[in-house]
């Protein structure tokens, strides 16, 4: 069974940094593109960032470009999201999700999701 | 960026009813559209991709269709476990945007 388990969320001051992790099990992790999607309190889904299985290509929403960095460690079966210069509007549940394929490319389709980790940016 | 507009944003329906949710794209996306279901406090779940292909394990009362740039998700014979929020997502181009969501509640 495929499982994705996010961690690293918490309360951080505006301007602060946080690193989220997503541990994958039950899959050959490197075969799949991965994404981060967030959901602000009471709001809809917002795609944040994606990375190909071979780590060659990364993608970002304009709202996080230059502040967030997605990466992965295919030996540790773990996806990361480094978040810097955090703002109040980054407050959300952050989900990691896998694609059905995507060693070389990202499609955006997300077939398995983790339970999410909560990030709160507040003074 | 491609905008997706879902309608209605809120539906009140009874068990056994048929419900249709529409998603309209701001530009042509062919059939590059997926639907997700999200229950309160839970992660989203993929229901349909390619506008009309049911994800494995999803009950057949869920169906999707496309007419030009308008897409519909239909739930026939609504069950208690179907009360949730439904999101469409376009997959033709980055950034892969979602609709604002459509909440289906018990009447």
mmCIF file with all atom_site columns, C-alpha atoms in Angstrom:
data_model
loop_
_atom_site.group_PDB
_atom_site.id
_atom_site.type_symbol
_atom_site.label_atom_id
_atom_site.label_alt_id
_atom_site.label_comp_id
_atom_site.label_asym_id
_atom_site.label_entity_id
_atom_site.label_seq_id
_atom_site.pdbx_PDB_ins_code
_atom_site.Cartn_x
_atom_site.Cartn_y
_atom_site.Cartn_z
_atom_site.occupancy
_atom_site.B_iso_or_equiv
_atom_site.pdbx_formal_charge
_atom_site.auth_seq_id
_atom_site.auth_comp_id
_atom_site.auth_asym_id
_atom_site.auth_atom_id
_atom_site.pdbx_PDB_model_num
ATOM 1   C CA . UNK A 1 1   ? 0.000   0.000  0.000   1.00 0.00 ? 1   UNK A CA 1
ATOM 2   C CA . UNK A 1 2   ? 1.313   3.430  -0.946  1.00 0.00 ? 2   UNK A CA 1
ATOM 3   C CA . UNK A 1 3   ? 1.711   5.777  1.994   1.00 0.00 ? 3   UNK A CA 1
ATOM 4   C CA . UNK A 1 4   ? 2.846   9.384  2.156   1.00 0.00 ? 4   UNK A CA 1
ATOM 5   C CA . UNK A 1 5   ? 3.574   10.918 5.549   1.00 0.00 ? 5   UNK A CA 1
ATOM 6   C CA . UNK A 1 6   ? 4.254   14.629 5.874   1.00 0.00 ? 6   UNK A CA 1
ATOM 7   C CA . UNK A 1 7   ? 6.086   16.211 8.788   1.00 0.00 ? 7   UNK A CA 1
ATOM 8   C CA . UNK A 1 8   ? 7.824   19.437 9.723   1.00 0.00 ? 8   UNK A CA 1
ATOM 9   C CA . UNK A 1 9   ? 4.877   21.785 10.053  1.00 0.00 ? 9   UNK A CA 1
ATOM 10  C CA . UNK A 1 10  ? 4.489   24.172 12.950  1.00 0.00 ? 10  UNK A CA 1
ATOM 11  C CA . UNK A 1 11  ? 4.202   27.766 14.084  1.00 0.00 ? 11  UNK A CA 1
ATOM 12  C CA . UNK A 1 12  ? 6.744   30.186 12.610  1.00 0.00 ? 12  UNK A CA 1
ATOM 13  C CA . UNK A 1 13  ? 7.201   33.936 12.709  1.00 0.00 ? 13  UNK A CA 1
ATOM 14  C CA . UNK A 1 14  ? 6.702   36.026 9.566   1.00 0.00 ? 14  UNK A CA 1
ATOM 15  C CA . UNK A 1 15  ? 9.988   36.068 7.688   1.00 0.00 ? 15  UNK A CA 1
ATOM 16  C CA . UNK A 1 16  ? 10.986  32.727 9.182   1.00 0.00 ? 16  UNK A CA 1
ATOM 17  C CA . UNK A 1 17  ? 11.832  29.417 7.568   1.00 0.00 ? 17  UNK A CA 1
ATOM 18  C CA . UNK A 1 18  ? 10.580  25.864 7.764   1.00 0.00 ? 18  UNK A CA 1
ATOM 19  C CA . UNK A 1 19  ? 11.386  22.583 6.006   1.00 0.00 ? 19  UNK A CA 1
ATOM 20  C CA . UNK A 1 20  ? 8.632   20.109 5.306   1.00 0.00 ? 20  UNK A CA 1
ATOM 21  C CA . UNK A 1 21  ? 9.310   16.432 4.642   1.00 0.00 ? 21  UNK A CA 1
ATOM 22  C CA . UNK A 1 22  ? 7.198   13.736 3.040   1.00 0.00 ? 22  UNK A CA 1
ATOM 23  C CA . UNK A 1 23  ? 8.245   10.124 3.581   1.00 0.00 ? 23  UNK A CA 1
ATOM 24  C CA . UNK A 1 24  ? 6.983   7.687  0.967   1.00 0.00 ? 24  UNK A CA 1
ATOM 25  C CA . UNK A 1 25  ? 6.553   3.941  1.349   1.00 0.00 ? 25  UNK A CA 1
ATOM 26  C CA . UNK A 1 26  ? 5.131   1.156  -0.775  1.00 0.00 ? 26  UNK A CA 1
ATOM 27  C CA . UNK A 1 27  ? 6.434   2.580  -4.063  1.00 0.00 ? 27  UNK A CA 1
ATOM 28  C CA . UNK A 1 28  ? 9.611   2.840  -6.121  1.00 0.00 ? 28  UNK A CA 1
ATOM 29  C CA . UNK A 1 29  ? 9.844   6.485  -5.168  1.00 0.00 ? 29  UNK A CA 1
ATOM 30  C CA . UNK A 1 30  ? 12.142  7.646  -7.959  1.00 0.00 ? 30  UNK A CA 1
ATOM 31  C CA . UNK A 1 31  ? 9.638   6.520  -10.618 1.00 0.00 ? 31  UNK A CA 1
ATOM 32  C CA . UNK A 1 32  ? 7.114   9.188  -9.718  1.00 0.00 ? 32  UNK A CA 1
ATOM 33  C CA . UNK A 1 33  ? 6.851   12.919 -9.973  1.00 0.00 ? 33  UNK A CA 1
ATOM 34  C CA . UNK A 1 34  ? 5.728   14.531 -6.726  1.00 0.00 ? 34  UNK A CA 1
ATOM 35  C CA . UNK A 1 35  ? 3.938   17.717 -5.786  1.00 0.00 ? 35  UNK A CA 1
ATOM 36  C CA . UNK A 1 36  ? 3.097   19.889 -2.814  1.00 0.00 ? 36  UNK A CA 1
ATOM 37  C CA . UNK A 1 37  ? -0.439  21.281 -2.643  1.00 0.00 ? 37  UNK A CA 1
ATOM 38  C CA . UNK A 1 38  ? -1.693  23.573 0.110   1.00 0.00 ? 38  UNK A CA 1
ATOM 39  C CA . UNK A 1 39  ? -5.029  24.566 1.544   1.00 0.00 ? 39  UNK A CA 1
ATOM 40  C CA . UNK A 1 40  ? -5.461  27.731 3.577   1.00 0.00 ? 40  UNK A CA 1
ATOM 41  C CA . UNK A 1 41  ? -8.001  27.562 6.425   1.00 0.00 ? 41  UNK A CA 1
ATOM 42  C CA . UNK A 1 42  ? -11.505 27.324 4.981   1.00 0.00 ? 42  UNK A CA 1
ATOM 43  C CA . UNK A 1 43  ? -10.214 27.758 1.417   1.00 0.00 ? 43  UNK A CA 1
ATOM 44  C CA . UNK A 1 44  ? -9.686  25.647 -1.679  1.00 0.00 ? 44  UNK A CA 1
ATOM 45  C CA . UNK A 1 45  ? -6.700  23.750 -3.006  1.00 0.00 ? 45  UNK A CA 1
ATOM 46  C CA . UNK A 1 46  ? -3.635  25.537 -4.356  1.00 0.00 ? 46  UNK A CA 1
ATOM 47  C CA . UNK A 1 47  ? -0.900  23.673 -6.208  1.00 0.00 ? 47  UNK A CA 1
ATOM 48  C CA . UNK A 1 48  ? 2.476   24.872 -4.868  1.00 0.00 ? 48  UNK A CA 1
ATOM 49  C CA . UNK A 1 49  ? 5.377   22.985 -6.425  1.00 0.00 ? 49  UNK A CA 1
ATOM 50  C CA . UNK A 1 50  ? 6.338   19.831 -8.317  1.00 0.00 ? 50  UNK A CA 1
ATOM 51  C CA . UNK A 1 51  ? 9.458   17.842 -9.147  1.00 0.00 ? 51  UNK A CA 1
ATOM 52  C CA . UNK A 1 52  ? 10.170  15.085 -11.636 1.00 0.00 ? 52  UNK A CA 1
ATOM 53  C CA . UNK A 1 53  ? 11.221  11.627 -10.470 1.00 0.00 ? 53  UNK A CA 1
ATOM 54  C CA . UNK A 1 54  ? 14.736  12.098 -11.852 1.00 0.00 ? 54  UNK A CA 1
ATOM 55  C CA . UNK A 1 55  ? 15.021  15.445 -9.957  1.00 0.00 ? 55  UNK A CA 1
ATOM 56  C CA . UNK A 1 56  ? 15.877  17.208 -13.221 1.00 0.00 ? 56  UNK A CA 1
ATOM 57  C CA . UNK A 1 57  ? 12.939  19.611 -13.350 1.00 0.00 ? 57  UNK A CA 1
ATOM 58  C CA . UNK A 1 58  ? 11.113  21.646 -10.742 1.00 0.00 ? 58  UNK A CA 1
ATOM 59  C CA . UNK A 1 59  ? 8.049   23.846 -10.968 1.00 0.00 ? 59  UNK A CA 1
ATOM 60  C CA . UNK A 1 60  ? 6.622   26.532 -8.682  1.00 0.00 ? 60  UNK A CA 1
ATOM 61  C CA . UNK A 1 61  ? 3.480   28.594 -8.309  1.00 0.00 ? 61  UNK A CA 1
ATOM 62  C CA . UNK A 1 62  ? 4.147   32.308 -8.744  1.00 0.00 ? 62  UNK A CA 1
ATOM 63  C CA . UNK A 1 63  ? 3.045   32.864 -5.144  1.00 0.00 ? 63  UNK A CA 1
ATOM 64  C CA . UNK A 1 64  ? 6.046   30.909 -3.799  1.00 0.00 ? 64  UNK A CA 1
ATOM 65  C CA . UNK A 1 65  ? 8.659   31.280 -6.536  1.00 0.00 ? 65  UNK A CA 1
ATOM 66  C CA . UNK A 1 66  ? 11.963  32.503 -5.140  1.00 0.00 ? 66  UNK A CA 1
ATOM 67  C CA . UNK A 1 67  ? 10.961  31.656 -1.557  1.00 0.00 ? 67  UNK A CA 1
ATOM 68  C CA . UNK A 1 68  ? 10.243  27.903 -1.645  1.00 0.00 ? 68  UNK A CA 1
ATOM 69  C CA . UNK A 1 69  ? 12.502  25.111 -2.903  1.00 0.00 ? 69  UNK A CA 1
ATOM 70  C CA . UNK A 1 70  ? 11.322  21.594 -3.676  1.00 0.00 ? 70  UNK A CA 1
ATOM 71  C CA . UNK A 1 71  ? 13.764  18.704 -3.596  1.00 0.00 ? 71  UNK A CA 1
ATOM 72  C CA . UNK A 1 72  ? 13.839  14.968 -3.108  1.00 0.00 ? 72  UNK A CA 1
ATOM 73  C CA . UNK A 1 73  ? 16.169  12.256 -1.916  1.00 0.00 ? 73  UNK A CA 1
ATOM 74  C CA . UNK A 1 74  ? 15.399  9.131  -3.919  1.00 0.00 ? 74  UNK A CA 1
ATOM 75  C CA . UNK A 1 75  ? 17.610  7.009  -1.656  1.00 0.00 ? 75  UNK A CA 1
ATOM 76  C CA . UNK A 1 76  ? 15.684  8.070  1.416   1.00 0.00 ? 76  UNK A CA 1
ATOM 77  C CA . UNK A 1 77  ? 12.302  8.001  -0.392  1.00 0.00 ? 77  UNK A CA 1
ATOM 78  C CA . UNK A 1 78  ? 11.633  11.496 0.870   1.00 0.00 ? 78  UNK A CA 1
ATOM 79  C CA . UNK A 1 79  ? 10.292  14.698 -0.655  1.00 0.00 ? 79  UNK A CA 1
ATOM 80  C CA . UNK A 1 80  ? 11.124  18.094 0.832   1.00 0.00 ? 80  UNK A CA 1
ATOM 81  C CA . UNK A 1 81  ? 9.839   21.648 0.703   1.00 0.00 ? 81  UNK A CA 1
ATOM 82  C CA . UNK A 1 82  ? 12.187  24.313 2.007   1.00 0.00 ? 82  UNK A CA 1
ATOM 83  C CA . UNK A 1 83  ? 10.152  27.426 2.801   1.00 0.00 ? 83  UNK A CA 1
ATOM 84  C CA . UNK A 1 84  ? 11.874  30.762 3.424   1.00 0.00 ? 84  UNK A CA 1
ATOM 85  C CA . UNK A 1 85  ? 10.671  34.312 4.049   1.00 0.00 ? 85  UNK A CA 1
ATOM 86  C CA . UNK A 1 86  ? 7.307   32.960 5.169   1.00 0.00 ? 86  UNK A CA 1
ATOM 87  C CA . UNK A 1 87  ? 4.260   35.202 5.088   1.00 0.00 ? 87  UNK A CA 1
ATOM 88  C CA . UNK A 1 88  ? 0.904   35.067 6.858   1.00 0.00 ? 88  UNK A CA 1
ATOM 89  C CA . UNK A 1 89  ? -0.696  34.019 3.569   1.00 0.00 ? 89  UNK A CA 1
ATOM 90  C CA . UNK A 1 90  ? 1.450   30.865 3.556   1.00 0.00 ? 90  UNK A CA 1
ATOM 91  C CA . UNK A 1 91  ? -0.577  29.577 6.513   1.00 0.00 ? 91  UNK A CA 1
ATOM 92  C CA . UNK A 1 92  ? -2.154  26.337 5.325   1.00 0.00 ? 92  UNK A CA 1
ATOM 93  C CA . UNK A 1 93  ? -2.242  22.591 5.455   1.00 0.00 ? 93  UNK A CA 1
ATOM 94  C CA . UNK A 1 94  ? 0.493   21.328 3.125   1.00 0.00 ? 94  UNK A CA 1
ATOM 95  C CA . UNK A 1 95  ? -0.146  18.040 1.359   1.00 0.00 ? 95  UNK A CA 1
ATOM 96  C CA . UNK A 1 96  ? 2.375   16.018 -0.571  1.00 0.00 ? 96  UNK A CA 1
ATOM 97  C CA . UNK A 1 97  ? 1.004   13.958 -3.414  1.00 0.00 ? 97  UNK A CA 1
ATOM 98  C CA . UNK A 1 98  ? 2.348   11.572 -6.027  1.00 0.00 ? 98  UNK A CA 1
ATOM 99  C CA . UNK A 1 99  ? 1.623   11.284 -9.724  1.00 0.00 ? 99  UNK A CA 1
ATOM 100 C CA . UNK A 1 100 ? 0.755   8.028  -11.498 1.00 0.00 ? 100 UNK A CA 1
ATOM 101 C CA . UNK A 1 101 ? 4.078   8.305  -13.354 1.00 0.00 ? 101 UNK A CA 1
ATOM 102 C CA . UNK A 1 102 ? 6.636   11.001 -14.106 1.00 0.00 ? 102 UNK A CA 1
ATOM 103 C CA . UNK A 1 103 ? 10.253  9.971  -14.001 1.00 0.00 ? 103 UNK A CA 1
ATOM 104 C CA . UNK A 1 104 ? 10.985  12.477 -16.772 1.00 0.00 ? 104 UNK A CA 1
ATOM 105 C CA . UNK A 1 105 ? 8.030   14.837 -16.657 1.00 0.00 ? 105 UNK A CA 1
ATOM 106 C CA . UNK A 1 106 ? 5.287   16.267 -14.478 1.00 0.00 ? 106 UNK A CA 1
ATOM 107 C CA . UNK A 1 107 ? 1.648   15.904 -15.521 1.00 0.00 ? 107 UNK A CA 1
ATOM 108 C CA . UNK A 1 108 ? -0.045  17.483 -12.511 1.00 0.00 ? 108 UNK A CA 1
ATOM 109 C CA . UNK A 1 109 ? -2.384  14.536 -11.931 1.00 0.00 ? 109 UNK A CA 1
ATOM 110 C CA . UNK A 1 110 ? -2.232  13.438 -8.294  1.00 0.00 ? 110 UNK A CA 1
ATOM 111 C CA . UNK A 1 111 ? -3.380  9.921  -7.453  1.00 0.00 ? 111 UNK A CA 1
ATOM 112 C CA . UNK A 1 112 ? -2.189  9.474  -3.867  1.00 0.00 ? 112 UNK A CA 1
ATOM 113 C CA . UNK A 1 113 ? -2.124  12.147 -1.172  1.00 0.00 ? 113 UNK A CA 1
ATOM 114 C CA . UNK A 1 114 ? -0.663  12.326 2.299   1.00 0.00 ? 114 UNK A CA 1
ATOM 115 C CA . UNK A 1 115 ? -2.677  13.468 5.311   1.00 0.00 ? 115 UNK A CA 1
ATOM 116 C CA . UNK A 1 116 ? -0.994  16.868 5.393   1.00 0.00 ? 116 UNK A CA 1
ATOM 117 C CA . UNK A 1 117 ? 1.027   18.951 7.824   1.00 0.00 ? 117 UNK A CA 1
ATOM 118 C CA . UNK A 1 118 ? -0.078  22.326 9.167   1.00 0.00 ? 118 UNK A CA 1
ATOM 119 C CA . UNK A 1 119 ? 2.012   25.467 8.790   1.00 0.00 ? 119 UNK A CA 1
ATOM 120 C CA . UNK A 1 120 ? 1.006   28.569 10.713  1.00 0.00 ? 120 UNK A CA 1
ATOM 121 C CA . UNK A 1 121 ? 2.796   31.861 10.075  1.00 0.00 ? 121 UNK A CA 1
ATOM 122 C CA . UNK A 1 122 ? 1.999   34.314 12.809  1.00 0.00 ? 122 UNK A CA 1
ATOM 123 C CA . UNK A 1 123 ? 3.598   36.687 15.281  1.00 0.00 ? 123 UNK A CA 1
ATOM 124 C CA . UNK B 2 1   ? -2.826  30.978 -15.861 1.00 0.00 ? 1   UNK B CA 1
ATOM 125 C CA . UNK B 2 2   ? -5.908  28.934 -16.715 1.00 0.00 ? 2   UNK B CA 1
ATOM 126 C CA . UNK B 2 3   ? -8.893  29.742 -14.507 1.00 0.00 ? 3   UNK B CA 1
ATOM 127 C CA . UNK B 2 4   ? -11.458 27.099 -13.611 1.00 0.00 ? 4   UNK B CA 1
ATOM 128 C CA . UNK B 2 5   ? -14.911 28.176 -12.450 1.00 0.00 ? 5   UNK B CA 1
ATOM 129 C CA . UNK B 2 6   ? -17.112 25.634 -10.726 1.00 0.00 ? 6   UNK B CA 1
ATOM 130 C CA . UNK B 2 7   ? -20.852 25.946 -10.368 1.00 0.00 ? 7   UNK B CA 1
ATOM 131 C CA . UNK B 2 8   ? -22.778 25.805 -8.241  1.00 0.00 ? 8   UNK B CA 1
ATOM 132 C CA . UNK B 2 9   ? -20.452 26.455 -5.292  1.00 0.00 ? 9   UNK B CA 1
ATOM 133 C CA . UNK B 2 10  ? -22.918 24.813 -2.954  1.00 0.00 ? 10  UNK B CA 1
ATOM 134 C CA . UNK B 2 11  ? -25.480 22.072 -3.489  1.00 0.00 ? 11  UNK B CA 1
ATOM 135 C CA . UNK B 2 12  ? -28.019 20.833 -0.986  1.00 0.00 ? 12  UNK B CA 1
ATOM 136 C CA . UNK B 2 13  ? -29.302 17.384 -1.882  1.00 0.00 ? 13  UNK B CA 1
ATOM 137 C CA . UNK B 2 14  ? -30.841 14.281 -0.393  1.00 0.00 ? 14  UNK B CA 1
ATOM 138 C CA . UNK B 2 15  ? -29.640 10.704 -0.335  1.00 0.00 ? 15  UNK B CA 1
ATOM 139 C CA . UNK B 2 16  ? -30.682 9.089  -3.603  1.00 0.00 ? 16  UNK B CA 1
ATOM 140 C CA . UNK B 2 17  ? -30.661 12.349 -5.579  1.00 0.00 ? 17  UNK B CA 1
ATOM 141 C CA . UNK B 2 18  ? -28.592 12.897 -8.705  1.00 0.00 ? 18  UNK B CA 1
ATOM 142 C CA . UNK B 2 19  ? -26.183 15.842 -8.504  1.00 0.00 ? 19  UNK B CA 1
ATOM 143 C CA . UNK B 2 20  ? -24.290 17.595 -11.298 1.00 0.00 ? 20  UNK B CA 1
ATOM 144 C CA . UNK B 2 21  ? -21.367 19.962 -10.788 1.00 0.00 ? 21  UNK B CA 1
ATOM 145 C CA . UNK B 2 22  ? -19.936 21.998 -13.657 1.00 0.00 ? 22  UNK B CA 1
ATOM 146 C CA . UNK B 2 23  ? -16.381 23.206 -14.231 1.00 0.00 ? 23  UNK B CA 1
ATOM 147 C CA . UNK B 2 24  ? -15.677 25.743 -16.946 1.00 0.00 ? 24  UNK B CA 1
ATOM 148 C CA . UNK B 2 25  ? -12.152 26.502 -18.145 1.00 0.00 ? 25  UNK B CA 1
ATOM 149 C CA . UNK B 2 26  ? -11.000 29.984 -19.200 1.00 0.00 ? 26  UNK B CA 1
ATOM 150 C CA . UNK B 2 27  ? -9.279  28.496 -22.250 1.00 0.00 ? 27  UNK B CA 1
ATOM 151 C CA . UNK B 2 28  ? -9.204  25.237 -24.146 1.00 0.00 ? 28  UNK B CA 1
ATOM 152 C CA . UNK B 2 29  ? -7.877  22.336 -22.116 1.00 0.00 ? 29  UNK B CA 1
ATOM 153 C CA . UNK B 2 30  ? -9.002  19.441 -24.321 1.00 0.00 ? 30  UNK B CA 1
ATOM 154 C CA . UNK B 2 31  ? -9.834  16.614 -21.892 1.00 0.00 ? 31  UNK B CA 1
ATOM 155 C CA . UNK B 2 32  ? -7.012  17.402 -19.460 1.00 0.00 ? 32  UNK B CA 1
ATOM 156 C CA . UNK B 2 33  ? -9.254  17.642 -16.439 1.00 0.00 ? 33  UNK B CA 1
ATOM 157 C CA . UNK B 2 34  ? -9.453  15.738 -13.173 1.00 0.00 ? 34  UNK B CA 1
ATOM 158 C CA . UNK B 2 35  ? -11.977 15.683 -10.352 1.00 0.00 ? 35  UNK B CA 1
ATOM 159 C CA . UNK B 2 36  ? -11.163 15.219 -6.670  1.00 0.00 ? 36  UNK B CA 1
ATOM 160 C CA . UNK B 2 37  ? -13.338 14.637 -3.620  1.00 0.00 ? 37  UNK B CA 1
ATOM 161 C CA . UNK B 2 38  ? -12.398 16.048 -0.228  1.00 0.00 ? 38  UNK B CA 1
ATOM 162 C CA . UNK B 2 39  ? -14.181 15.218 3.002   1.00 0.00 ? 39  UNK B CA 1
ATOM 163 C CA . UNK B 2 40  ? -13.816 17.500 6.049   1.00 0.00 ? 40  UNK B CA 1
ATOM 164 C CA . UNK B 2 41  ? -10.453 17.063 7.749   1.00 0.00 ? 41  UNK B CA 1
ATOM 165 C CA . UNK B 2 42  ? -9.227  14.639 5.088   1.00 0.00 ? 42  UNK B CA 1
ATOM 166 C CA . UNK B 2 43  ? -6.915  14.783 2.109   1.00 0.00 ? 43  UNK B CA 1
ATOM 167 C CA . UNK B 2 44  ? -8.363  15.027 -1.389  1.00 0.00 ? 44  UNK B CA 1
ATOM 168 C CA . UNK B 2 45  ? -9.028  11.816 -3.288  1.00 0.00 ? 45  UNK B CA 1
ATOM 169 C CA . UNK B 2 46  ? -8.753  11.412 -7.062  1.00 0.00 ? 46  UNK B CA 1
ATOM 170 C CA . UNK B 2 47  ? -12.086 10.434 -8.638  1.00 0.00 ? 47  UNK B CA 1
ATOM 171 C CA . UNK B 2 48  ? -11.816 11.032 -12.367 1.00 0.00 ? 48  UNK B CA 1
ATOM 172 C CA . UNK B 2 49  ? -9.082  11.967 -14.845 1.00 0.00 ? 49  UNK B CA 1
ATOM 173 C CA . UNK B 2 50  ? -9.044  12.602 -18.560 1.00 0.00 ? 50  UNK B CA 1
ATOM 174 C CA . UNK B 2 51  ? -12.432 14.260 -18.014 1.00 0.00 ? 51  UNK B CA 1
ATOM 175 C CA . UNK B 2 52  ? -14.265 10.927 -17.925 1.00 0.00 ? 52  UNK B CA 1
ATOM 176 C CA . UNK B 2 53  ? -12.015 8.051  -16.804 1.00 0.00 ? 53  UNK B CA 1
ATOM 177 C CA . UNK B 2 54  ? -12.898 6.685  -13.404 1.00 0.00 ? 54  UNK B CA 1
ATOM 178 C CA . UNK B 2 55  ? -9.969  6.144  -11.063 1.00 0.00 ? 55  UNK B CA 1
ATOM 179 C CA . UNK B 2 56  ? -9.623  2.551  -9.874  1.00 0.00 ? 56  UNK B CA 1
ATOM 180 C CA . UNK B 2 57  ? -11.855 1.805  -6.893  1.00 0.00 ? 57  UNK B CA 1
ATOM 181 C CA . UNK B 2 58  ? -14.197 4.759  -7.394  1.00 0.00 ? 58  UNK B CA 1
ATOM 182 C CA . UNK B 2 59  ? -17.878 3.748  -7.454  1.00 0.00 ? 59  UNK B CA 1
ATOM 183 C CA . UNK B 2 60  ? -19.595 3.795  -10.829 1.00 0.00 ? 60  UNK B CA 1
ATOM 184 C CA . UNK B 2 61  ? -22.226 6.279  -9.603  1.00 0.00 ? 61  UNK B CA 1
ATOM 185 C CA . UNK B 2 62  ? -19.552 8.914  -10.276 1.00 0.00 ? 62  UNK B CA 1
ATOM 186 C CA . UNK B 2 63  ? -19.150 9.971  -13.881 1.00 0.00 ? 63  UNK B CA 1
ATOM 187 C CA . UNK B 2 64  ? -17.514 12.783 -15.791 1.00 0.00 ? 64  UNK B CA 1
ATOM 188 C CA . UNK B 2 65  ? -18.124 14.308 -19.181 1.00 0.00 ? 65  UNK B CA 1
ATOM 189 C CA . UNK B 2 66  ? -16.969 17.131 -21.401 1.00 0.00 ? 66  UNK B CA 1
ATOM 190 C CA . UNK B 2 67  ? -18.711 19.453 -23.815 1.00 0.00 ? 67  UNK B CA 1
ATOM 191 C CA . UNK B 2 68  ? -16.221 21.872 -25.312 1.00 0.00 ? 68  UNK B CA 1
ATOM 192 C CA . UNK B 2 69  ? -14.682 23.858 -22.458 1.00 0.00 ? 69  UNK B CA 1
ATOM 193 C CA . UNK B 2 70  ? -17.383 22.778 -20.014 1.00 0.00 ? 70  UNK B CA 1
ATOM 194 C CA . UNK B 2 71  ? -16.957 19.714 -17.840 1.00 0.00 ? 71  UNK B CA 1
ATOM 195 C CA . UNK B 2 72  ? -19.444 18.000 -15.580 1.00 0.00 ? 72  UNK B CA 1
ATOM 196 C CA . UNK B 2 73  ? -19.188 15.670 -12.633 1.00 0.00 ? 73  UNK B CA 1
ATOM 197 C CA . UNK B 2 74  ? -22.368 13.708 -11.999 1.00 0.00 ? 74  UNK B CA 1
ATOM 198 C CA . UNK B 2 75  ? -23.115 11.689 -8.913  1.00 0.00 ? 75  UNK B CA 1
ATOM 199 C CA . UNK B 2 76  ? -26.126 9.493  -9.525  1.00 0.00 ? 76  UNK B CA 1
ATOM 200 C CA . UNK B 2 77  ? -28.019 8.217  -6.486  1.00 0.00 ? 77  UNK B CA 1
ATOM 201 C CA . UNK B 2 78  ? -26.132 10.231 -3.857  1.00 0.00 ? 78  UNK B CA 1
ATOM 202 C CA . UNK B 2 79  ? -24.921 8.183  -0.886  1.00 0.00 ? 79  UNK B CA 1
ATOM 203 C CA . UNK B 2 80  ? -24.225 9.459  2.661   1.00 0.00 ? 80  UNK B CA 1
ATOM 204 C CA . UNK B 2 81  ? -20.477 9.112  2.104   1.00 0.00 ? 81  UNK B CA 1
ATOM 205 C CA . UNK B 2 82  ? -20.638 11.389 -0.974  1.00 0.00 ? 82  UNK B CA 1
ATOM 206 C CA . UNK B 2 83  ? -21.314 14.533 1.018   1.00 0.00 ? 83  UNK B CA 1
ATOM 207 C CA . UNK B 2 84  ? -18.051 16.380 0.521   1.00 0.00 ? 84  UNK B CA 1
ATOM 208 C CA . UNK B 2 85  ? -16.388 19.148 -1.468  1.00 0.00 ? 85  UNK B CA 1
ATOM 209 C CA . UNK B 2 86  ? -15.462 18.466 -5.071  1.00 0.00 ? 86  UNK B CA 1
ATOM 210 C CA . UNK B 2 87  ? -12.648 20.159 -6.990  1.00 0.00 ? 87  UNK B CA 1
ATOM 211 C CA . UNK B 2 88  ? -11.757 20.145 -10.654 1.00 0.00 ? 88  UNK B CA 1
ATOM 212 C CA . UNK B 2 89  ? -8.140  20.574 -11.794 1.00 0.00 ? 89  UNK B CA 1
ATOM 213 C CA . UNK B 2 90  ? -6.738  21.346 -15.230 1.00 0.00 ? 90  UNK B CA 1
ATOM 214 C CA . UNK B 2 91  ? -3.750  19.335 -16.362 1.00 0.00 ? 91  UNK B CA 1
ATOM 215 C CA . UNK B 2 92  ? -2.944  20.816 -19.752 1.00 0.00 ? 92  UNK B CA 1
ATOM 216 C CA . UNK B 2 93  ? -0.436  23.383 -18.592 1.00 0.00 ? 93  UNK B CA 1
ATOM 217 C CA . UNK B 2 94  ? 1.624   24.564 -15.666 1.00 0.00 ? 94  UNK B CA 1
ATOM 218 C CA . UNK B 2 95  ? 0.606   25.912 -13.197 1.00 0.00 ? 95  UNK B CA 1
ATOM 219 C CA . UNK B 2 96  ? -1.906  23.102 -12.630 1.00 0.00 ? 96  UNK B CA 1
ATOM 220 C CA . UNK B 2 97  ? -4.805  25.080 -11.245 1.00 0.00 ? 97  UNK B CA 1
ATOM 221 C CA . UNK B 2 98  ? -7.872  23.941 -9.294  1.00 0.00 ? 98  UNK B CA 1
ATOM 222 C CA . UNK B 2 99  ? -11.426 25.199 -9.340  1.00 0.00 ? 99  UNK B CA 1
ATOM 223 C CA . UNK B 2 100 ? -12.707 26.915 -6.216  1.00 0.00 ? 100 UNK B CA 1
ATOM 224 C CA . UNK B 2 101 ? -14.653 23.851 -5.083  1.00 0.00 ? 101 UNK B CA 1
ATOM 225 C CA . UNK B 2 102 ? -18.287 22.763 -4.907  1.00 0.00 ? 102 UNK B CA 1
ATOM 226 C CA . UNK B 2 103 ? -19.684 21.643 -1.593  1.00 0.00 ? 103 UNK B CA 1
ATOM 227 C CA . UNK B 2 104 ? -22.401 18.960 -1.560  1.00 0.00 ? 104 UNK B CA 1
ATOM 228 C CA . UNK B 2 105 ? -24.388 18.977 1.657   1.00 0.00 ? 105 UNK B CA 1
ATOM 229 C CA . UNK B 2 106 ? -27.261 16.949 3.033   1.00 0.00 ? 106 UNK B CA 1
ATOM 230 C CA . UNK B 2 107 ? -30.675 18.566 2.635   1.00 0.00 ? 107 UNK B CA 1
#
